[in-house]
Short mmCIF file of C-alpha atoms in Angstrom, two decimals:
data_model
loop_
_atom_site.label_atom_id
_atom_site.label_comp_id
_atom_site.label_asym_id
_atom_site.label_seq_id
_atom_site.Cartn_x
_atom_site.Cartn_y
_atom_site.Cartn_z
CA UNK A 22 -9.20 10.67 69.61
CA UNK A 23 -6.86 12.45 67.59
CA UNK A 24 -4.29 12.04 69.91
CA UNK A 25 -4.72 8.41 70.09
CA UNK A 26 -4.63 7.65 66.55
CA UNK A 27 -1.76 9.54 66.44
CA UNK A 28 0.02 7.23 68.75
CA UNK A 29 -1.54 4.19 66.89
CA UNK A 30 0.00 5.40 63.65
CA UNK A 31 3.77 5.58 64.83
CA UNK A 32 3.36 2.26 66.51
CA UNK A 33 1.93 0.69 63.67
CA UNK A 34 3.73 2.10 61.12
CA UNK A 35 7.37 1.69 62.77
CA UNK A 36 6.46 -1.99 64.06
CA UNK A 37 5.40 -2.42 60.23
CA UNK A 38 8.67 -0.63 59.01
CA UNK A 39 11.31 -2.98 61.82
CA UNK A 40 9.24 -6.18 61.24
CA UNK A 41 9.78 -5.73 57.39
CA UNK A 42 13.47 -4.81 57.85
CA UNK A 43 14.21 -7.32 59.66
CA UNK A 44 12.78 -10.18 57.61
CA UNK A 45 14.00 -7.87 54.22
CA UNK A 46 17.60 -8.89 55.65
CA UNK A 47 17.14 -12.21 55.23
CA UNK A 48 14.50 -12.60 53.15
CA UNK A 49 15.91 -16.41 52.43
CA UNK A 50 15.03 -17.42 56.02
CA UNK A 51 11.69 -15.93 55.50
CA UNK A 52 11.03 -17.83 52.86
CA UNK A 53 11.95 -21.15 54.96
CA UNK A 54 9.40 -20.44 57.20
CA UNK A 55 6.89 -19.38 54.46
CA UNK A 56 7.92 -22.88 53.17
CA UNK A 57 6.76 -24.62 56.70
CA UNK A 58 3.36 -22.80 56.98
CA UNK A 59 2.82 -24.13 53.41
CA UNK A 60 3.54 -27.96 54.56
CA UNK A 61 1.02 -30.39 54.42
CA UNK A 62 1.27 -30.65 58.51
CA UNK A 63 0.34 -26.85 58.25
CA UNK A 64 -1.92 -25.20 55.52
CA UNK A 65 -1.43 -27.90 53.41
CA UNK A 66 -0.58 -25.99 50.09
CA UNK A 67 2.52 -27.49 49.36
CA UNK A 68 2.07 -26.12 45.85
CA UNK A 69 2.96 -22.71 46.73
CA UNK A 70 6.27 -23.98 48.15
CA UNK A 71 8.49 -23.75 45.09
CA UNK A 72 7.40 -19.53 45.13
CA UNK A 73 7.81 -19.20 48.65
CA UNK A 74 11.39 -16.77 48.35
CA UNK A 75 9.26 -14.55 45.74
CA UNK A 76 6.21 -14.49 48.14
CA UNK A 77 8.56 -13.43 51.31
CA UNK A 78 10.06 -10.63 49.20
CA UNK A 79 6.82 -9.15 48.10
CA UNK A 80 5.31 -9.56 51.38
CA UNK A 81 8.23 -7.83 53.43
CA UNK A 82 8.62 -5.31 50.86
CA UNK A 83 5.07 -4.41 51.09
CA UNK A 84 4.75 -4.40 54.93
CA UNK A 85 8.07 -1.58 54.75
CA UNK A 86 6.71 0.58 53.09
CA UNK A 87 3.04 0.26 54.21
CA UNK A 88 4.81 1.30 57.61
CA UNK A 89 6.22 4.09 55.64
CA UNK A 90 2.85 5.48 53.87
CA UNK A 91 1.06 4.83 57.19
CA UNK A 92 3.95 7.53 58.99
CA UNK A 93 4.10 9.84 56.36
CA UNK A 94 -0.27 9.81 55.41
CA UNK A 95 0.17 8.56 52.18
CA UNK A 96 -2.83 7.23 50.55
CA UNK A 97 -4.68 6.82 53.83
CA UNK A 98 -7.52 4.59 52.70
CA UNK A 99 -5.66 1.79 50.91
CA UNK A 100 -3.08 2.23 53.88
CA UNK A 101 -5.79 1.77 56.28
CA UNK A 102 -7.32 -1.51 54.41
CA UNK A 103 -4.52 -3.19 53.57
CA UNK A 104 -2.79 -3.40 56.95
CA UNK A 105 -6.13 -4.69 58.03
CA UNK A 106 -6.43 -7.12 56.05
CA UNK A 107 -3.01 -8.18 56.14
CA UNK A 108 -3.69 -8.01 60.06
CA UNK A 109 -6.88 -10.27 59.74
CA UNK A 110 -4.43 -12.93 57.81
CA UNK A 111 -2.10 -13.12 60.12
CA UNK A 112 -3.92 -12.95 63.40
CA UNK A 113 -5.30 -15.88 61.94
CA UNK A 114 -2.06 -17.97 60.83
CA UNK A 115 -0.68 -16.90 64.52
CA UNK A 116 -3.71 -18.30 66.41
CA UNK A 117 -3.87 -21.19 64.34
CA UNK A 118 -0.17 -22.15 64.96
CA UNK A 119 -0.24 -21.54 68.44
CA UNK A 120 -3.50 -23.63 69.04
CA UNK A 121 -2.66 -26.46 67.01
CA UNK A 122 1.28 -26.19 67.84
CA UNK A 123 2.22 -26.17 64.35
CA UNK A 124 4.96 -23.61 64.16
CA UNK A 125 7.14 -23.01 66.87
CA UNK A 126 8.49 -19.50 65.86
CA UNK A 127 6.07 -17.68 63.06
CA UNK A 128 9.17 -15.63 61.91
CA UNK A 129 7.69 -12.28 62.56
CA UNK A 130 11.43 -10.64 63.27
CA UNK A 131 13.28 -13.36 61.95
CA UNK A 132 15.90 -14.69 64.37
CA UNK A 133 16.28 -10.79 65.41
CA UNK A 134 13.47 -11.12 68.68
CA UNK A 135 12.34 -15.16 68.25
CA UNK A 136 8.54 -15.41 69.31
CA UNK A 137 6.23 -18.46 70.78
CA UNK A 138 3.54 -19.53 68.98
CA UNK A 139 1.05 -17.31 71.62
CA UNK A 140 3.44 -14.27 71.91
CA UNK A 141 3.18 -14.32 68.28
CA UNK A 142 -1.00 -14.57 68.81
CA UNK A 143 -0.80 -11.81 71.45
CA UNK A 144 1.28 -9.51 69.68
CA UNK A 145 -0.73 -9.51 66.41
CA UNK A 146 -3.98 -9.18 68.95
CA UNK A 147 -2.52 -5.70 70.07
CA UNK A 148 -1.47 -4.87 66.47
CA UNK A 149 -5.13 -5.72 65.39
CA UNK A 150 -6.62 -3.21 67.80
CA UNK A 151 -4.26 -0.36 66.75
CA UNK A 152 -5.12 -1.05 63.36
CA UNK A 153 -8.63 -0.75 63.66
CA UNK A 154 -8.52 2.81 65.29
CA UNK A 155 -6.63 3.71 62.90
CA UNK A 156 -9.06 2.40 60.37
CA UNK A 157 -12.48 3.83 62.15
CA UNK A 158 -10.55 6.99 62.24
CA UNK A 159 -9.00 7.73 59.12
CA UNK A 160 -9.63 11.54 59.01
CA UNK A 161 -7.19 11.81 61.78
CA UNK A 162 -4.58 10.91 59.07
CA UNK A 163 -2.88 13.83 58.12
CA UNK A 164 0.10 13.94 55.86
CA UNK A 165 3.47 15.10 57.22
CA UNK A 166 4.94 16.22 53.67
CA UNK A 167 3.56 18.27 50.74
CA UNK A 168 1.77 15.71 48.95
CA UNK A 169 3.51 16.65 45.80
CA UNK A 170 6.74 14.33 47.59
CA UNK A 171 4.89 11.70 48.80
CA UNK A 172 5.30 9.60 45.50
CA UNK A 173 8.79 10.54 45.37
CA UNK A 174 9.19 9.37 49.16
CA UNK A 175 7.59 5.90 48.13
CA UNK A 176 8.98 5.31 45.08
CA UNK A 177 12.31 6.11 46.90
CA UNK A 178 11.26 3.22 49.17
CA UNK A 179 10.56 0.47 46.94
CA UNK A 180 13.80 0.97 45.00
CA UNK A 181 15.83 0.89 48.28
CA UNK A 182 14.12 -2.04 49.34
CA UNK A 183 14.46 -3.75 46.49
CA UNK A 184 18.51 -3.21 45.86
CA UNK A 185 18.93 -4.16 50.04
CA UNK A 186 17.11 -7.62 48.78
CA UNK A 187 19.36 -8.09 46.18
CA UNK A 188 21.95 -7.13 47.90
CA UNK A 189 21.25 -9.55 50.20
CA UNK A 190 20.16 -12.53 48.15
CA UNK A 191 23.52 -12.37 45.81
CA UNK A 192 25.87 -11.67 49.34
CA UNK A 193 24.78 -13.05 52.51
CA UNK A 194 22.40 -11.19 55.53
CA UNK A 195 24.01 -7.58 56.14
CA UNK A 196 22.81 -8.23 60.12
CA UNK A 197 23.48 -11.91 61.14
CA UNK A 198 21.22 -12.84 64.26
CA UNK A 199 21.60 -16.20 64.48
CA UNK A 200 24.12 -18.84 66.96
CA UNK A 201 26.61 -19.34 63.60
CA UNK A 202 27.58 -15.69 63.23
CA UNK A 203 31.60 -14.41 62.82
CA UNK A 204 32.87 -14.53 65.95
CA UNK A 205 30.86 -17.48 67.73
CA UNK A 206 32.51 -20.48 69.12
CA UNK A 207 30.25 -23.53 67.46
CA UNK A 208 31.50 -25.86 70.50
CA UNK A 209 30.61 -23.12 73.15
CA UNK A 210 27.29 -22.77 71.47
CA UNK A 211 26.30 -26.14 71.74
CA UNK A 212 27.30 -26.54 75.33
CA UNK A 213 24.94 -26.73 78.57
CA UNK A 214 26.12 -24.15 81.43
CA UNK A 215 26.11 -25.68 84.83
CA UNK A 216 23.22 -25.19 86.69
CA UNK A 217 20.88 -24.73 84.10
CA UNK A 218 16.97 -25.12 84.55
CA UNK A 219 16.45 -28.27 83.21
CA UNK A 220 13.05 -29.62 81.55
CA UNK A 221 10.31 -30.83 84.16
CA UNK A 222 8.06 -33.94 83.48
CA UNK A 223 4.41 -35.06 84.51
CA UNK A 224 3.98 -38.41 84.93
CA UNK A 225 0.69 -40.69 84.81
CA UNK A 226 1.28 -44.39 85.67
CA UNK A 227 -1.58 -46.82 85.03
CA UNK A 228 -2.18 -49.61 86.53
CA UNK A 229 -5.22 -52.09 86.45
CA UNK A 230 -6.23 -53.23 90.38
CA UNK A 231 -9.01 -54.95 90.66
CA UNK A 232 -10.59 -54.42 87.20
CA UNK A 233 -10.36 -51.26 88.02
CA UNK A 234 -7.66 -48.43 86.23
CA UNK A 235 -6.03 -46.69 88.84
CA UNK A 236 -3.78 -43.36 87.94
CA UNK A 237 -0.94 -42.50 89.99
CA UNK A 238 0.54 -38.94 89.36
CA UNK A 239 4.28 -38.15 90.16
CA UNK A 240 7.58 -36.67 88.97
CA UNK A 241 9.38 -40.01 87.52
CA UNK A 242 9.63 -42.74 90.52
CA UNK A 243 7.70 -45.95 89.33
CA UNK A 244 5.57 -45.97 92.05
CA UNK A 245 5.00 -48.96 94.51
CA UNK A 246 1.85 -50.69 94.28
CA UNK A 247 0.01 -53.61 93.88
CA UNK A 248 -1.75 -54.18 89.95
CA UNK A 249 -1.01 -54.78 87.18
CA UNK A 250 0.54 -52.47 85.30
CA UNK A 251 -1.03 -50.53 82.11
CA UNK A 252 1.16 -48.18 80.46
CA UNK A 253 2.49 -44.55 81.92
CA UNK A 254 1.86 -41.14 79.72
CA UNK A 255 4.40 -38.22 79.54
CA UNK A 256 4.24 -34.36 79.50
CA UNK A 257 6.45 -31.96 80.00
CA UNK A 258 5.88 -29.23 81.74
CA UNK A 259 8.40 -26.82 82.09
CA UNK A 260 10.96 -26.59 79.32
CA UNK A 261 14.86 -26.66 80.19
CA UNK A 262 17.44 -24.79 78.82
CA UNK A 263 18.47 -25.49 75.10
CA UNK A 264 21.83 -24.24 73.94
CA UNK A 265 21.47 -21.82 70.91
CA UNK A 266 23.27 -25.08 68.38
CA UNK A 267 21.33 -27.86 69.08
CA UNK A 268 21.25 -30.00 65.67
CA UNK A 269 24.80 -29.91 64.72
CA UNK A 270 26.26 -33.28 64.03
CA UNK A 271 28.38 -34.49 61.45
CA UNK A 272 28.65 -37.71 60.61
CA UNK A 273 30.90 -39.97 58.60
CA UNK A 274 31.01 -43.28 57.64
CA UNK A 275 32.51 -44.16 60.94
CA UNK A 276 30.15 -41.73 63.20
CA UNK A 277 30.10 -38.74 65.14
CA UNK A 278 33.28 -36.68 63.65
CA UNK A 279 31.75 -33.33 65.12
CA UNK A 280 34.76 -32.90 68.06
CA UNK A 281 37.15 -33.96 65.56
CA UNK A 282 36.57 -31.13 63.14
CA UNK A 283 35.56 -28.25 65.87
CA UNK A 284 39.15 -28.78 67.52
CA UNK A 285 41.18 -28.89 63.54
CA UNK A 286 43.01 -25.23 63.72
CA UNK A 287 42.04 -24.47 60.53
CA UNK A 288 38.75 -25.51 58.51
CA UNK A 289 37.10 -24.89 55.51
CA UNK A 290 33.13 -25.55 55.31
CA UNK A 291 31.95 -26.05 52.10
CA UNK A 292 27.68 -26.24 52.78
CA UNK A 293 25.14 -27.50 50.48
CA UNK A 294 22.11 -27.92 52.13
CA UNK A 295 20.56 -29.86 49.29
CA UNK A 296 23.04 -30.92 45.98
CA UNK A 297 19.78 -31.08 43.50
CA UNK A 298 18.59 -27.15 44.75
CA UNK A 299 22.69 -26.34 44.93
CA UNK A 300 23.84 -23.82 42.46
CA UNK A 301 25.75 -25.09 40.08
CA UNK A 302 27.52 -21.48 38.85
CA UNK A 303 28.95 -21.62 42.38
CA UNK A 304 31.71 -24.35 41.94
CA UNK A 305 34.29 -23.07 40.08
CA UNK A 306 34.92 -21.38 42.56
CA UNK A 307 34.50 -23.35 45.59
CA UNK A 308 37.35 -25.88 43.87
CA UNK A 309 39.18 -22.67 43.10
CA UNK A 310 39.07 -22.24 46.67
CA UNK A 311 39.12 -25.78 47.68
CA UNK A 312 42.71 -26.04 46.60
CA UNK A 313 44.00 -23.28 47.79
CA UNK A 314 43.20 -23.86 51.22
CA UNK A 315 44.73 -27.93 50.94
CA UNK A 316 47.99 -26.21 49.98
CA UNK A 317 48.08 -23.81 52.77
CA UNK A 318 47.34 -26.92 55.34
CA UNK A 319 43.25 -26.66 55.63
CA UNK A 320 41.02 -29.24 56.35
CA UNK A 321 38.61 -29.00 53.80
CA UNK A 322 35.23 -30.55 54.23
CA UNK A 323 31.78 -30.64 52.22
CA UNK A 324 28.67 -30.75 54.60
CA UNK A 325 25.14 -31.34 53.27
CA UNK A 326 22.23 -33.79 53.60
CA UNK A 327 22.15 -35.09 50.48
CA UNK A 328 22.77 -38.59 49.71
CA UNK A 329 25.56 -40.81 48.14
CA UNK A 330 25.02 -40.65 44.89
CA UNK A 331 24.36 -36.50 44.88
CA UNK A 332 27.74 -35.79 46.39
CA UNK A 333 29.33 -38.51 44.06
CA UNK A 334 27.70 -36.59 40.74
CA UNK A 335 28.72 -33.44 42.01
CA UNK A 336 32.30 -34.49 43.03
CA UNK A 337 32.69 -36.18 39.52
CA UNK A 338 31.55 -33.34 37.71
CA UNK A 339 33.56 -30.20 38.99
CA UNK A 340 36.29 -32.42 39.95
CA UNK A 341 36.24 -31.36 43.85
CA UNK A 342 39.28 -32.41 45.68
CA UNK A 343 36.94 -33.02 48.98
CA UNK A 344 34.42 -35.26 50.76
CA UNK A 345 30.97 -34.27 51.62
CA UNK A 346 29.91 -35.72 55.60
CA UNK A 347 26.32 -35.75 56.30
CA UNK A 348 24.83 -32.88 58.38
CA UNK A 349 21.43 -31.77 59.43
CA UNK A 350 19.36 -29.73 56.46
CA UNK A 351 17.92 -27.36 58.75
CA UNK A 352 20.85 -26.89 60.90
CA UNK A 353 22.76 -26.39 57.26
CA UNK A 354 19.82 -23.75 56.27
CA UNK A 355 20.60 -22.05 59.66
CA UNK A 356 24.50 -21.76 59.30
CA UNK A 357 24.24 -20.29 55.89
CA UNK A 358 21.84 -18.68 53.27
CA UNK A 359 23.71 -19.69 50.54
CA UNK A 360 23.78 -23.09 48.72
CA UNK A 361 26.39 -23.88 48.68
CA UNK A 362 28.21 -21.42 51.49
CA UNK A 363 31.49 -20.99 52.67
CA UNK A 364 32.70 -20.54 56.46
CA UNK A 365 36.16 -20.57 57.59
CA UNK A 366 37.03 -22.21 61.23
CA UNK A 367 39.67 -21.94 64.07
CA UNK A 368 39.16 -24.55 66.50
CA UNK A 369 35.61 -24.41 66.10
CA UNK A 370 35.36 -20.79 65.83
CA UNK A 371 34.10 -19.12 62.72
CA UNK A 372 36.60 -16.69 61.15
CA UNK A 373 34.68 -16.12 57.98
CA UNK A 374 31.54 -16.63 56.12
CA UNK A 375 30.59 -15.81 52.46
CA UNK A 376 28.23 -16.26 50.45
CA UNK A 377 29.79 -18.57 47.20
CA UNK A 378 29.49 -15.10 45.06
CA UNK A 379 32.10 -13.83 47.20
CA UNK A 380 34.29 -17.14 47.29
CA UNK A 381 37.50 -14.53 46.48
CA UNK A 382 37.08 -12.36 49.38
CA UNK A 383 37.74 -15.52 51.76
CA UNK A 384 41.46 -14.88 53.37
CA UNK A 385 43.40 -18.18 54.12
#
């Protein structure tokens, strides 16, 4: 037994130590999925919402260094019941995601290793089981260190997770997992590869024969018979392949202007996901930047979702010199976790991305 809790404790504690890393570098992105599991669709406590970035940083920071007190035998019995309960929780939240199909991805290593709803279940099962051995068999728990260091070794811990956050929060993710990272054609991205799987459909035709409802099962074809005909119902049930940039459109006035901007040589993105949430500090020197980048021959463009009457506030205010196109707010949120960001393009490539703090450290 000693040798299995043994094993349970460096499992646990380094899946608790990665899983809180990985969400502690972009603890904004937590926080949008905190957001979405407090919707009214979800848990329906939409009142929590506005605290969501101060609940993701407590809870990653927490589940760190629980991973680290659990490795090093640190306070063994409030180790032992916290990850428990913090286990119970989200087994829960996992099972009642995947079962209801609330949330498609529960976040649990950010965009690092994206889960299903049920991997997410079946992962936190397996967790759950570790957990409690190590919780029925706390004695095993010895410490690695003289205790005298252990409060030194966690206080070390919560200070170095706490300047990585803000390091992070007033910059941009140190480790960017997702499609828009430096170096990633947005065009390429978005594209299908030829021959890829593509999604498979059940179909249930109804027709009425007879005063009778007969149900005819097949792949698409409207099938040949005599009846009158009902209504047909839909399922899919093998997913195709979906390019990493799905949801990136922009659109003017006139349309689509997506291809015209990915193939401009040089592009600068100014993103505000949402101009009343947008901060304000940040402006002085995006039009700082703004105009040095017309001179130099850049297209420069604002995207957000916002409406009209935002983007012509905002414009009026800090005297921008560009136009704001409308854009998807949760492809914007994706792009950048910064409002408002900054990316640089070549022919739909991005060259640069900053967080508006470091609006100087943009090269044109």
């Amino acid at each position: 037994m000693k040798a299995i809790v043994s094993i349970a404790r460096i499992l646990v504690g380094v899946l608790f130590i990665f899983s809180g890393f990985i969400k502690l570098n972009d603890p904004v992105g937590f926080s949008y999925k905190l957001q979405e599991y407090f919707s009214e669709p979800v848990l329906d406590i939409p009142f929590l919402i506005p605290f969501a970035l101060i609940i993701a940083i407590v809870i990653v920071i927490f589940e760190l260094v629980l991973g680290i007190m659990l490795l090093i035998g640190y306070a063994r019995k409030f180790t032992s019941w916290s990850m428990l309960v913090m286990i119970i929780f989200f087994t829960f939240l996992t099972f009642y995601s995947a079962y209801f199909n609330k949330v498609t991805d529960c976040g649990c290593f950010g965009d690092a290793i994206p889960l299903t709803p049920w991997e997410s279940f079946y992962k936190d099962v397996i967790l759950f089981i570790l957990i409690l051995i190590i919780f029925f068999n706390q004695k095993f728990i010895n410490p690695i260190f003289s205790p005298k260091y252990h409060k030194w070794v966690i206080f070390i811990s919560f200070i170095a997770s706490f300047a990585f956050c803000y390091h992070v929060l007033m910059h941009l993710p140190v480790f960017d997992f997702r499609p828009y990272k430096v170096g990633n054609n947005i065009a390429e991205k978005m594209s299908v590869p030829e021959g890829a799987a593509e999604a498979v459909f059940a179909y249930e035709w109804k027709f009425s024969q007879n005063g009778e409802e007969k149900i005819i099962r097949n792949n698409g074809a409207y099938p040949q018979v005599e009846g009158e005909f009902i209504g047909v119902e839909t399922t899919q049930v093998e997913e195709g392949y979906v390019p990493p940039i799905h949801d990136f459109v922009i659109e003017s006035e006139e349309g689509d202007i997506t291809g015209d901007i990915l193939s401009e040589d040089k592009v600068l993105l100014i993103i505000a996901y949402n101009l009343r949430s947008t901060e304000r500090e940040g402006y002085k020197a995006v039009k700082s930047l703004s105009e040095e980048a017309n001179q130099k021959g850049y297209r420069v463009i604002g995207l957000t979702a916002s409406g009209d009457q935002l983007q012509n506030a905002l414009k009026k205010k800090y005297d921008l010199n560009f136009d704001f196109y409308q854009t998807d707010e949760t492809a914007l949120k994706t792009i950048v976790r910064s409002n408002p960001g900054i990316l640089t393009l070549e022919k739909g490539t991005i060259t640069q991305k900053k967080h508006w703090f470091d609006a100087s450290d943009i090269e044109l």
